[in-house]
Coordinates of C-alpha atoms and ligand atoms in Angstrom, one line a residue:
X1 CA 13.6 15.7 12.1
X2 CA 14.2 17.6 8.8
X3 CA 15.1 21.4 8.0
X4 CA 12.0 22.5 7.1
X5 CA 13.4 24.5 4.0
X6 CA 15.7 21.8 2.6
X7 CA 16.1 22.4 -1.0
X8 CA 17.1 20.5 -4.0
X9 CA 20.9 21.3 -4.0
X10 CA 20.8 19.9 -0.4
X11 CA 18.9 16.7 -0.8
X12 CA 21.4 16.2 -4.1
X13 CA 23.8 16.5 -1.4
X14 CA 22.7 14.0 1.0
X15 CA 21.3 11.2 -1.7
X16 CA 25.3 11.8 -2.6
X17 CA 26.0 10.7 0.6
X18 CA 24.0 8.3 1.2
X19 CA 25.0 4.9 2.7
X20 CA 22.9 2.1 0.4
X21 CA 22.7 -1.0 1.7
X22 CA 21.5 -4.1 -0.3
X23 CA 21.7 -7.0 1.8
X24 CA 18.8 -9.5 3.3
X25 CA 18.6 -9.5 6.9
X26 CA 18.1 -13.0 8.5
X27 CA 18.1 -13.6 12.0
X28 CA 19.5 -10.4 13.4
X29 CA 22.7 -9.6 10.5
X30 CA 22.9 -8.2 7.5
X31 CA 24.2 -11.1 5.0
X32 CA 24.1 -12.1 1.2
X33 CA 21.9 -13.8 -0.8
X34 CA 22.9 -17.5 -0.6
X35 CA 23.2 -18.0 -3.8
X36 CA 25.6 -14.9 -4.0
X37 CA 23.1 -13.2 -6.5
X38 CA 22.3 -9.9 -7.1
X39 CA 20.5 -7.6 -9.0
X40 CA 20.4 -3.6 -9.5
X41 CA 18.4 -1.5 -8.0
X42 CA 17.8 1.4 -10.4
X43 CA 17.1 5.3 -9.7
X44 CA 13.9 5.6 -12.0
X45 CA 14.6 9.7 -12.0
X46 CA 17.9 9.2 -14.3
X47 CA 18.2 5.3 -14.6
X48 CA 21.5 4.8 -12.9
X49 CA 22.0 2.3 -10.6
X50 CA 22.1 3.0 -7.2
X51 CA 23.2 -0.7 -5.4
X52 CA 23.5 -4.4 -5.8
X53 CA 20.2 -6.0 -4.5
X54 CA 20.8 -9.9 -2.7
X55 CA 18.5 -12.0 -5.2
X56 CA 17.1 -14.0 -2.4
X57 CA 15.8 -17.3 -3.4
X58 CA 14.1 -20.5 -1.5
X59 CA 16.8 -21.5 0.3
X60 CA 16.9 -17.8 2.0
X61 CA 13.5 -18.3 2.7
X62 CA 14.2 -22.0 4.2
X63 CA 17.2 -20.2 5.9
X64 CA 14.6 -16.7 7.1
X65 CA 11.8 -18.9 8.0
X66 CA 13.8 -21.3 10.2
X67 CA 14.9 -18.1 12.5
X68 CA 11.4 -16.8 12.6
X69 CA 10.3 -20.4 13.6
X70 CA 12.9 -20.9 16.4
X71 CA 12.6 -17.3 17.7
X72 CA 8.5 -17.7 17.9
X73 CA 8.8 -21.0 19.7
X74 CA 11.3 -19.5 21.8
X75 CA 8.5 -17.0 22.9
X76 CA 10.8 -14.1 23.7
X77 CA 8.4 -12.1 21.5
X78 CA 5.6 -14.1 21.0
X79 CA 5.2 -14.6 25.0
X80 CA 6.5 -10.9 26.0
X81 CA 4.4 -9.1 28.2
X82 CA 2.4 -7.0 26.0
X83 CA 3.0 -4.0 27.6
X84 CA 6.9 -4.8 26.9
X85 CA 6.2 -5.7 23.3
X86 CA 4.2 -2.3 23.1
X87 CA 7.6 -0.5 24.4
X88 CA 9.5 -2.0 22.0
X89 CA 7.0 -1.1 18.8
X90 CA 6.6 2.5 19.9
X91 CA 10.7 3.0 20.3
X92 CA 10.7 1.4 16.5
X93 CA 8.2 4.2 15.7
X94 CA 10.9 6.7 17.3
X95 CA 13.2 5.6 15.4
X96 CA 12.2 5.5 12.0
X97 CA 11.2 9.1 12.8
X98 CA 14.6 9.8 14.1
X99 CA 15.9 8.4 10.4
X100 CA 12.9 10.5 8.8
X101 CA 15.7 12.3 6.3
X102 CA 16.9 9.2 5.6
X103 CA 14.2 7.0 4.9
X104 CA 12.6 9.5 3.0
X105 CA 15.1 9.6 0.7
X106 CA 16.0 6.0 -0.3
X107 CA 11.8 6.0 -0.7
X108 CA 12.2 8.7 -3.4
X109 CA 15.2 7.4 -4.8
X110 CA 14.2 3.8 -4.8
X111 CA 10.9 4.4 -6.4
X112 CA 11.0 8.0 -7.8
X113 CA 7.7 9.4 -5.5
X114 CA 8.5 13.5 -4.6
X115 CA 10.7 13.8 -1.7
X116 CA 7.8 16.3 -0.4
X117 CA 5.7 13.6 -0.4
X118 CA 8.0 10.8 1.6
X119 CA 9.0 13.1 4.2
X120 CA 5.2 14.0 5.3
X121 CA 3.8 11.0 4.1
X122 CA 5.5 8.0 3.9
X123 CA 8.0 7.8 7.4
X124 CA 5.8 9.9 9.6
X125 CA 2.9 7.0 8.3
X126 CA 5.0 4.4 8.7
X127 CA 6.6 5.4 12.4
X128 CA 2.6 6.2 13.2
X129 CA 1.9 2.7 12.5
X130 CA 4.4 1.1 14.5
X131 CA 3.4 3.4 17.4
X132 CA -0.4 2.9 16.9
X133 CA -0.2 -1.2 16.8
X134 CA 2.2 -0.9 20.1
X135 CA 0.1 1.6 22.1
X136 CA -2.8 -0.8 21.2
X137 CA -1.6 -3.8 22.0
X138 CA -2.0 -3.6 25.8
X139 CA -5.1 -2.6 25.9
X140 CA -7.3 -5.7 24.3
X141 CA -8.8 -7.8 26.1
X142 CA -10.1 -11.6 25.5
X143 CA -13.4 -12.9 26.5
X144 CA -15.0 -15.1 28.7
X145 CA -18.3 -16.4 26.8
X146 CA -21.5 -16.8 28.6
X147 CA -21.6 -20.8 30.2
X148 CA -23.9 -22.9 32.1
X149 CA -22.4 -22.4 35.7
X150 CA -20.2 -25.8 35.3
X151 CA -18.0 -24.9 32.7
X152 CA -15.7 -21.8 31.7
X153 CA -15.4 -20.8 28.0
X154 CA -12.5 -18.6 27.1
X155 CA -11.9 -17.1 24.0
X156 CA -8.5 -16.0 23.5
X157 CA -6.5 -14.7 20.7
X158 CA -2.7 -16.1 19.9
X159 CA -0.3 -14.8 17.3
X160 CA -0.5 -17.2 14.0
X161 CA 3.3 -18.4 14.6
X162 CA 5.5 -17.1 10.8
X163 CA 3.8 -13.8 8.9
X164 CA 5.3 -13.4 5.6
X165 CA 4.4 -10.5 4.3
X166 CA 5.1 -9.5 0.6
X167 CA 4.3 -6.1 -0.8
X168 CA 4.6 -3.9 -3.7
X169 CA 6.7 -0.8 -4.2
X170 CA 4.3 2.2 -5.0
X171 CA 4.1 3.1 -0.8
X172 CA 7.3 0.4 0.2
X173 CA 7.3 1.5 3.9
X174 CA 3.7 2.7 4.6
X175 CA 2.7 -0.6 2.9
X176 CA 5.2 -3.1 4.3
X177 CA 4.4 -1.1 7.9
X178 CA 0.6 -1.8 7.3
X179 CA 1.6 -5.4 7.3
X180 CA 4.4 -5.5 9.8
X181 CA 2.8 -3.4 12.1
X182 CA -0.1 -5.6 13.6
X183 CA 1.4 -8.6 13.2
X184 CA 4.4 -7.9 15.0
X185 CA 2.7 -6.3 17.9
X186 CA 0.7 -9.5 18.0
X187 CA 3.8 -11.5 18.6
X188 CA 4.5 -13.4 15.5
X189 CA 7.6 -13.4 13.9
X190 CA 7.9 -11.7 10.4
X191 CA 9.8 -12.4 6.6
X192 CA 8.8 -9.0 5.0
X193 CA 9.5 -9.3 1.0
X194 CA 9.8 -6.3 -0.5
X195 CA 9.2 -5.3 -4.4
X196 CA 12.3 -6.3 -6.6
X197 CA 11.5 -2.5 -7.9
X198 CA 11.7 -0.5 -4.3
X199 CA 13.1 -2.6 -1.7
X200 CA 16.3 -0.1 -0.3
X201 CA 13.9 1.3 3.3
X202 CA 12.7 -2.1 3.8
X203 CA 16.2 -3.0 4.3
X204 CA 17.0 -0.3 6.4
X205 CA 14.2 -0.6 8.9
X206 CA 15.1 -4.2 9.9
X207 CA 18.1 -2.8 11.8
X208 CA 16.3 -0.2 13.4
X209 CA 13.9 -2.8 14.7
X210 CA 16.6 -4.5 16.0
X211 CA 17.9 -1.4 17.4
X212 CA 14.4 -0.8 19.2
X213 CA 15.2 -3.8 21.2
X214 CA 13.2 -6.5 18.8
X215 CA 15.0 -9.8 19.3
X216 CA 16.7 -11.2 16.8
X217 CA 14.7 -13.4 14.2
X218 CA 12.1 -11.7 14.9
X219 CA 12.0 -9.0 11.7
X220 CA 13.7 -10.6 8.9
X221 CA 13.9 -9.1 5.3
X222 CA 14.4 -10.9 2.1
X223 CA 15.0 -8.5 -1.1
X224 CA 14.2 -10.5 -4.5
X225 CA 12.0 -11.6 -7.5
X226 CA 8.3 -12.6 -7.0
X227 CA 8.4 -15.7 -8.9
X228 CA 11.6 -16.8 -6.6
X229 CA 11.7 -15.6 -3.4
X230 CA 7.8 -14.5 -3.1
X231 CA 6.8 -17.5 -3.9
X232 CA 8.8 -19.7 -2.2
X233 CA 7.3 -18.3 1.1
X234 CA 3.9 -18.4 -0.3
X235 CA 4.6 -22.0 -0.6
X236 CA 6.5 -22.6 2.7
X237 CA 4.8 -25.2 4.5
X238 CA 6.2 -23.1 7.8
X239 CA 4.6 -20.0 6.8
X240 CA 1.7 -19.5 8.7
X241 CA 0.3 -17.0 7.1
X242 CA 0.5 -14.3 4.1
X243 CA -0.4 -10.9 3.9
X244 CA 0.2 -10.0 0.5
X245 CA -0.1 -6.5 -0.5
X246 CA -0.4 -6.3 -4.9
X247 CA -1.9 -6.6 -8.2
X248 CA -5.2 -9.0 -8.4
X249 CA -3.6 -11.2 -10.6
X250 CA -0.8 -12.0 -8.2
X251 CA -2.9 -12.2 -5.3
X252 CA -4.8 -15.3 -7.1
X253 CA -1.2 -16.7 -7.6
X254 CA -0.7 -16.5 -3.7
X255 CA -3.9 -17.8 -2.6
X256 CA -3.3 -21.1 -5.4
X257 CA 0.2 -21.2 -3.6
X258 CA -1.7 -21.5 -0.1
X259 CA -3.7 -24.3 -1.5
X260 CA -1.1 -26.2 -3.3
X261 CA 1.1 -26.1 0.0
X262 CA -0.4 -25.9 3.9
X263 CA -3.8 -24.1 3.3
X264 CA -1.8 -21.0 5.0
X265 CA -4.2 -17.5 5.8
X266 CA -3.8 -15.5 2.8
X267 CA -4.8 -11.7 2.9
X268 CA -4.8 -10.1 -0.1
X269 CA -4.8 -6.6 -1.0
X270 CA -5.0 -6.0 -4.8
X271 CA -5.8 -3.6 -7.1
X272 CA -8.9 -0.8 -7.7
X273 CA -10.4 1.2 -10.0
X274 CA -11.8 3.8 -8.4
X275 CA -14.7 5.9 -9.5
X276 CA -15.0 9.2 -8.5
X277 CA -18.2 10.9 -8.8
X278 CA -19.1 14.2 -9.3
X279 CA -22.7 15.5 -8.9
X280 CA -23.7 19.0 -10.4
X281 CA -24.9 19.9 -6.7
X282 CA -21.0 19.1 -5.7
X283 CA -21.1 22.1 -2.6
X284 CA -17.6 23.1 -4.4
X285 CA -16.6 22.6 -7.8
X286 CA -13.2 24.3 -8.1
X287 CA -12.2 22.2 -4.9
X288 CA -14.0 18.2 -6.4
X289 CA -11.5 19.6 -9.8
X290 CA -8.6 20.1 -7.4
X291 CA -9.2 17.0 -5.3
X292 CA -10.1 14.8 -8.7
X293 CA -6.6 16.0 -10.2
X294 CA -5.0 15.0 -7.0
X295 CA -6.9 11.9 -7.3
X296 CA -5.0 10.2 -10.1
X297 CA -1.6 12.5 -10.2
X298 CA -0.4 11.7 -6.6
X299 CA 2.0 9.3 -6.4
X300 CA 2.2 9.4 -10.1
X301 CA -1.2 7.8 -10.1
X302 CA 0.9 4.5 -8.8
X303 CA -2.0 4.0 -6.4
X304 CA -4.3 1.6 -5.5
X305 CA -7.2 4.0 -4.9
X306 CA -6.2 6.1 -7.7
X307 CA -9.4 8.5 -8.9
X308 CA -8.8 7.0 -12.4
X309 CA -12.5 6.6 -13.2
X310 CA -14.2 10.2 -13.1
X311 CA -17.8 10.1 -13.5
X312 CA -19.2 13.6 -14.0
X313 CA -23.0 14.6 -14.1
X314 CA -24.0 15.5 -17.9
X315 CA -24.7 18.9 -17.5
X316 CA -21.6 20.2 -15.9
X317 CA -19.2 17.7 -17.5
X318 CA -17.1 20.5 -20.3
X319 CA -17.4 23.3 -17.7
X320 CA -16.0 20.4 -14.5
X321 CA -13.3 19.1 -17.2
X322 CA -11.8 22.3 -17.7
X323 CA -11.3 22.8 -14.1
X324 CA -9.7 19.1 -13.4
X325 CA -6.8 19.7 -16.6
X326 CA -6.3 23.5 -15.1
X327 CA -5.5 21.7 -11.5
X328 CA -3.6 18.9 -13.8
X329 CA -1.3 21.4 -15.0
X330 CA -0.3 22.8 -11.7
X331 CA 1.0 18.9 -11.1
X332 CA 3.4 18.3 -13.7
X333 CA 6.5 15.7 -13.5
X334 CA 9.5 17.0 -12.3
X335 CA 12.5 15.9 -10.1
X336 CA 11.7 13.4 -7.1
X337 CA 14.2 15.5 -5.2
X338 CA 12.9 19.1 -5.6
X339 CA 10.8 20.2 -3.0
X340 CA 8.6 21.8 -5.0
X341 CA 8.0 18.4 -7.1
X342 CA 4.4 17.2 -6.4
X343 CA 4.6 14.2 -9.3
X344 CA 8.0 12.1 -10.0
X345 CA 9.1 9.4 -11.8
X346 CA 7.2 6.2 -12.5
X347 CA 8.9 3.3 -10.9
X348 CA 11.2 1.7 -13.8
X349 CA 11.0 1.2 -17.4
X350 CA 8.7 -2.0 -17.3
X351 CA 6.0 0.3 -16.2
X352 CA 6.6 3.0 -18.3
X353 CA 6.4 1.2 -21.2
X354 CA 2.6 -0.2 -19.4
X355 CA 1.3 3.1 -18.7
X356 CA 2.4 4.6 -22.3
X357 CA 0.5 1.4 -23.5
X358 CA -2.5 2.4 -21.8
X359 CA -2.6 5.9 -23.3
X360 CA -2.2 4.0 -26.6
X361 CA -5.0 2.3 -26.7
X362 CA -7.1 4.9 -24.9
X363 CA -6.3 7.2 -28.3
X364 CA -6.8 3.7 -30.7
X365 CA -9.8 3.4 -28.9
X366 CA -11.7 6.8 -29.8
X367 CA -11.1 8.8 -26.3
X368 CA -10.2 12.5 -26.5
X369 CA -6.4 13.5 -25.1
X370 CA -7.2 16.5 -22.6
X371 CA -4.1 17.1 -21.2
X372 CA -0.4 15.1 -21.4
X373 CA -0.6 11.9 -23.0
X374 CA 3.1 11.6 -23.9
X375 CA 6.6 10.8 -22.0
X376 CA 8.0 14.0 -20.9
X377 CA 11.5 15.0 -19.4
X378 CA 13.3 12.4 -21.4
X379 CA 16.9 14.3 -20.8
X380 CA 17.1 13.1 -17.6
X381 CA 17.7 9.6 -18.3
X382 CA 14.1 8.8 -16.0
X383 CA 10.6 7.3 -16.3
X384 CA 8.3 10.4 -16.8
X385 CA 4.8 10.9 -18.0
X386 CA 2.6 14.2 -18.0
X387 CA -0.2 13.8 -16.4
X388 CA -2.7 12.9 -18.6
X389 CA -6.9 13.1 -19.2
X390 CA -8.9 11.6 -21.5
X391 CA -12.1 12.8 -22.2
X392 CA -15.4 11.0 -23.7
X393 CA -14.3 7.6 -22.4
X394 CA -16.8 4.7 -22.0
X395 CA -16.6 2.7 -19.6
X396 CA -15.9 -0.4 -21.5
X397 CA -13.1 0.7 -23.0
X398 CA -9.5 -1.1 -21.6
X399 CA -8.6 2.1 -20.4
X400 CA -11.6 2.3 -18.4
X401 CA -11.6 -1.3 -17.4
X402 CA -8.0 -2.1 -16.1
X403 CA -6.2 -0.4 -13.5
X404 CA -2.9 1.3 -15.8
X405 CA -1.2 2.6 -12.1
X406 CA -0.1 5.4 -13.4
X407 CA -1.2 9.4 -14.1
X408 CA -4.1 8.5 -16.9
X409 CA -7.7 9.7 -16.1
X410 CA -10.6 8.5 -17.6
X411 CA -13.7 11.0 -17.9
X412 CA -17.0 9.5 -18.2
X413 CA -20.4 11.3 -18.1
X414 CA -23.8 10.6 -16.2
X415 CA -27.4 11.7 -16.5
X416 CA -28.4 10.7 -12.8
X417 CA -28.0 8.8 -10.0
X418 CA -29.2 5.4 -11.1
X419 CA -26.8 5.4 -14.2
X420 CA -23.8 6.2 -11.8
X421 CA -24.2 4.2 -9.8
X422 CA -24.6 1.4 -12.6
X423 CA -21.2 2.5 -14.2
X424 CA -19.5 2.9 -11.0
X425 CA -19.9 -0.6 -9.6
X426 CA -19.3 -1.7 -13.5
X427 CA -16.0 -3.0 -12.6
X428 CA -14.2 -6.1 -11.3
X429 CA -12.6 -3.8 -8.8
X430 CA -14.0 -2.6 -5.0
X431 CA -11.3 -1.3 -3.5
X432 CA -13.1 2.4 -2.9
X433 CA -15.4 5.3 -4.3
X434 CA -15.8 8.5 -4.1
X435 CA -19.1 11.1 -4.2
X436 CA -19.4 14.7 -4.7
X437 CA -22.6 16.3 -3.3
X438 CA -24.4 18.5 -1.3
X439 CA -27.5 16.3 -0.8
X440 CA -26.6 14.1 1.6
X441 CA -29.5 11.8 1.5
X442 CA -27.8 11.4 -1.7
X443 CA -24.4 11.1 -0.5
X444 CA -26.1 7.9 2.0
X445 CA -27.5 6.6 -0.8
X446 CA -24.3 6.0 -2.9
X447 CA -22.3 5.4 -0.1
X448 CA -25.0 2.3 0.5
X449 CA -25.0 1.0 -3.6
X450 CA -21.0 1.4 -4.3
X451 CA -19.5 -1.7 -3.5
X452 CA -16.2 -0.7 -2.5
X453 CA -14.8 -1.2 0.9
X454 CA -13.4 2.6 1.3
X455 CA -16.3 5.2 0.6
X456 CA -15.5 9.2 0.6
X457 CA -18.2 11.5 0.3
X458 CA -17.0 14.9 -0.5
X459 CA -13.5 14.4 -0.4
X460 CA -10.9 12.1 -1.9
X461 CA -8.2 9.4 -0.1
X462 CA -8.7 10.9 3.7
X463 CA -8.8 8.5 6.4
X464 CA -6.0 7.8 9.5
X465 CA -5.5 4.3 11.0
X466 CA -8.1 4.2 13.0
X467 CA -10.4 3.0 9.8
X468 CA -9.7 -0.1 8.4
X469 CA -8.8 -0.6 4.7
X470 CA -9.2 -3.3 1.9
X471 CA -11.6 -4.5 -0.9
X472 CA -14.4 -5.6 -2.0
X473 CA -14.8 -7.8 -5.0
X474 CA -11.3 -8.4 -6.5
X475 CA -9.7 -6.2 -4.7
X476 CA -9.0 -8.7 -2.6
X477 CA -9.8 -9.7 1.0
X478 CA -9.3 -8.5 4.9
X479 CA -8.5 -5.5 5.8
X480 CA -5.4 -3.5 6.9
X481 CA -5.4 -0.4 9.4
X482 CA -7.3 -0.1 12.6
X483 CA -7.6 -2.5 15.2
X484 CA -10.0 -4.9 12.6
X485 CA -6.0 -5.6 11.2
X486 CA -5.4 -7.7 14.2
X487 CA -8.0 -10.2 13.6
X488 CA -5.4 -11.4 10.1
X489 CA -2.8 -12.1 12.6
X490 CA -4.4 -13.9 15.5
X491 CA -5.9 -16.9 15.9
X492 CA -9.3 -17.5 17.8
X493 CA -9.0 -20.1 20.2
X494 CA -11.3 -21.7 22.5
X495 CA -10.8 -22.9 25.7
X496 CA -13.7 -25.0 27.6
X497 CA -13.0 -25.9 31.0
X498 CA -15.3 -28.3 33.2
X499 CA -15.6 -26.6 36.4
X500 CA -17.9 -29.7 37.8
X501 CA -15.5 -31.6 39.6
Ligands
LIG1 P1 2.8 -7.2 -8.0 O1 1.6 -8.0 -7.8 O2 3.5 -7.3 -9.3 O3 3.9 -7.4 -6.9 C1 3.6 -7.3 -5.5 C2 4.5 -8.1 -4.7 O4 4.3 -9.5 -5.0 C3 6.0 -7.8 -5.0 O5 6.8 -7.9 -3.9 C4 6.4 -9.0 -6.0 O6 7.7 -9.3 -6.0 C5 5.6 -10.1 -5.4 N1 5.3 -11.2 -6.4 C6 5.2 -11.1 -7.7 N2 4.9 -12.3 -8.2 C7 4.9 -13.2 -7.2 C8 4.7 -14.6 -7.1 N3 4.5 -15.4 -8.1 N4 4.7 -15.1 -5.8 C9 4.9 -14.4 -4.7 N5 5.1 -13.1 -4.8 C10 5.1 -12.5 -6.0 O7 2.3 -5.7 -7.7 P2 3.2 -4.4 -7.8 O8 3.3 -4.0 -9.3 O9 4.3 -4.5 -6.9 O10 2.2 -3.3 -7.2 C11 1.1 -2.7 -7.8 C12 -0.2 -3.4 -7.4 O11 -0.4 -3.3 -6.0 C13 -1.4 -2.7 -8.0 O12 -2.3 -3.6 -8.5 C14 -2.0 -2.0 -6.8 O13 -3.3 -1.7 -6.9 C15 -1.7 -2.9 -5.7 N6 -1.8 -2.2 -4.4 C16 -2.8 -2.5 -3.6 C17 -2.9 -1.9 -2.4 C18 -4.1 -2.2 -1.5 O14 -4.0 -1.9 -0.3 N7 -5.2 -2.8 -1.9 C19 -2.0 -1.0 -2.0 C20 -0.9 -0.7 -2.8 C21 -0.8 -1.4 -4.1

């Protein structure tokens, strides 16, 4: 577990120490890419290079999705008595708690997120997950379904056979365990393909899988590019099925790659633009201004469910904006490994240049810079923006329109209820919504009209596992968390038996 009062000198100290590996991991061992390739894998908080990455390709996939086949026809995970699969997922749990300094800090290195941040957030939410889909598992039952007297109908549920599931690097673990942990607690074998930008604890955690008494083939990882490695698997004709986990306009890339090759399940979870909105009733200003900052500057804003939309009743708009830049202030970027950090670095330079592109146009296009707006901590060698709000947006504006995944809030005013609700759902997005007020009838109301599949009325990005998660619209499809996750990684089968003779 970690010191409580580690400070910066000491997590300099252990990311100095640090072992990095940088392999794939195929059927129970560590080994190179194929090919012999490799790329860097860069710290995004000074833009040194902190190891080689194996540029997996198609014939690692061939080579990963062979093991995952032969172990799942093997059935000594796919067949395991549940309760013994369950002991296995809650000791992987264990240990990625047990590695919680660790973890935590090839997240923040990897991707630049605080290091307060991956050590409360990231690995505890991660081992949670393994722990939650294992203690689970033993508990669900099948059904029998209601037959004339001469026949028995059974309706069981089977693991799909090979999950590969691909996902992107602003939450690496939490995301890739969202994905890994219901469908290997259902019993199917698993290729996880981690982001080319963030892929160091997804390496890591095979061997701990391994080490929590997973057999061999069973976890496999496969670092690389998108357009090689990703979707080689999305075209396997062995891949049973994906669970993809970024932007919208790769997720119609996957679900093409399903139809071009063997029609495989493909659940996508893609982007958002989430309005928040804030009635003058709100029961506490200073704390919707607090929560809206929090919003879109967590995670450097590199969230799918980022606030980035903020919809604020007319008559309190100037008095509401004030507040949200004071609480934006109290967030600024700073080192990923300072405790007292609450925003890092934005992943690499690629998206640097995308969010400082965004703000760009968001000044071409007529909105009012409230706070940041510019790169900031440039003598560090990293990726840093201040956070940044724009003011007297519209909601057709780019800025308004596409998700930018990074700290840029949009501020956008209402006269009532029936016009935000009309600009909230204004948007190709559903992935979730937010509503500040003390009427609740109110609160029902636009929890009923926002199409979104994550609703929070007076308060912002709460939920546990227990509630499932996903999108509406083109946020994609299924969902991940809760129990509801199962149903992407099981089959239904039906089983009639003549009981007359
Ligand atoms: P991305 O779509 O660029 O990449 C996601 C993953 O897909 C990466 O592993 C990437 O290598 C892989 N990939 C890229 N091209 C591919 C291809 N042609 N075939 C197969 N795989 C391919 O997204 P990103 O930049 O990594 O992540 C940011 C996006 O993720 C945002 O849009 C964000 O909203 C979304 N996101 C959604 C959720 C959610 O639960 N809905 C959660 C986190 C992030």
């Amino acid at each position: 577990m970690t010191q409580p009062k580690l400070t910066l000198a000491d997590w300099q100290a252990r990311a100095a120490d640090l072992d990095i590996r940088g392999q794939a991991f195929v059927d129970g061992r560590y080994v190179d890419a194929a090919s012999s390739e490799t790329f860097a894998c860069i710290n995004p908080a000074n833009g040194q290079t902190l190891a080689a990455i194996a540029a997996c390709d198609a014939a690692d996939a061939d080579a990963a999705v062979a093991s995952a086949r032969r172990v799942f026809e093997a059935g000594h995970w796919s067949r395991m008595a549940p309760r013994a699969r369950k002991a296995v997922m809650i000791r992987f749990g264990d240990l990625l708690e047990e590695h919680l300094e660790e973890l935590a800090l090839l997240e923040t290195l990897d991707m630049g997120k605080p290091i307060g941040d991956s050590t409360t957030i990231d690995v505890p939410g991660a081992a949670r997950c393994m722990r939650h889909y294992g203690e689970a598992i033993d508990k669900i039952y099948d059904e029998i379904a209601p037959t004339p007297d001469n026949a028995l109908g059974m309706i069981t549920r089977e693991p799909v056979g090979v999950v590969a599931a691909i996902v992107p690097w602003n939450f690496p673990m939490l995301m890739a365990a969202w994905k890994i942990g219901p469908a290997l607690a259902a019993g199917n074998s698993v290729i996880l393909k981690p982001s080319e930008k963030a892929p160091l604890s997804a390496i890591r955690i095979a061997a701990l899988a391994v080490e929590a008494g997973m057999p061999e083939g069973v976890l496999n990882v496969l670092p690389g590019y998108g357009h090689t490695v990703g979707k080689a698997l999305a075209l396997h004709m062995d891949v049973d099925c994906i669970a993809f986990t970024g932007s919208t306009a790769v997720g119609k890339q996957i679900m093409q790659y399903a139809g071009q090759s063997n029609l495989k399940r493909s659940w996508l979870e893609c982007g958002g633009k989430t309005p928040n909105v804030v009635f003058a009733d709100a029961p506490d200003l200073d704390a919707a201004a607090e929560a809206a900052a929090f919003a879109i500057f967590f995670n450097q804003g590199e969230m799918c469910t980022a606030g980035s939309r903020l919809l604020v009743e007319e008559s309190i708009k100037d008095e509401f904006v004030e507040k949200v830049v004071a609480a934006g202030e109290r967030m600024p970027a700073g080192d990923p490994l300072d405790p007292a950090t609450r925003m890092g670095a934005i992943v690499d330079d690629v998206q640097l240049d995308r969010v400082m592109g965004y703000i760009e146009a968001g000044k071409q296009g007529g909105a009012r810079v409230r706070l940041g707006g510019e790169r900031v901590f440039t003598e560090s060698g990293g990726y840093f923006v201040a956070p940044t709000i724009f003011d007297n947006v519209s909601n057709d504006m780019k800025i308004a329109q596409e998700e930018i995944f990074g700290p840029v809030l949009s501020t956008i005013s209402f006269r009532d209820e029936e016009e935000a609700v009309r600009i909230a759902n204004d948007t190709p997005y559903g992935l979730a919504a937010a509503v500040w007020t003390a009427n609740m009838s109110r609160g029902h109301r636009m929890a009923r009209r926002l199409r979104a599949g994550t609703l929070w009325v007076n308060c912002f990005d709460e939920g546990d596992l227990t509630v499932p998660f996903g999108g509406f619209k083109q946020s994609g499809n299924g969902r991940d968390k809760s129990l509801h996750a199962l149903d992407k990684y099981t089959e239904l089968k039906t089983t009639w038996i003549d009981l007359s003779r």
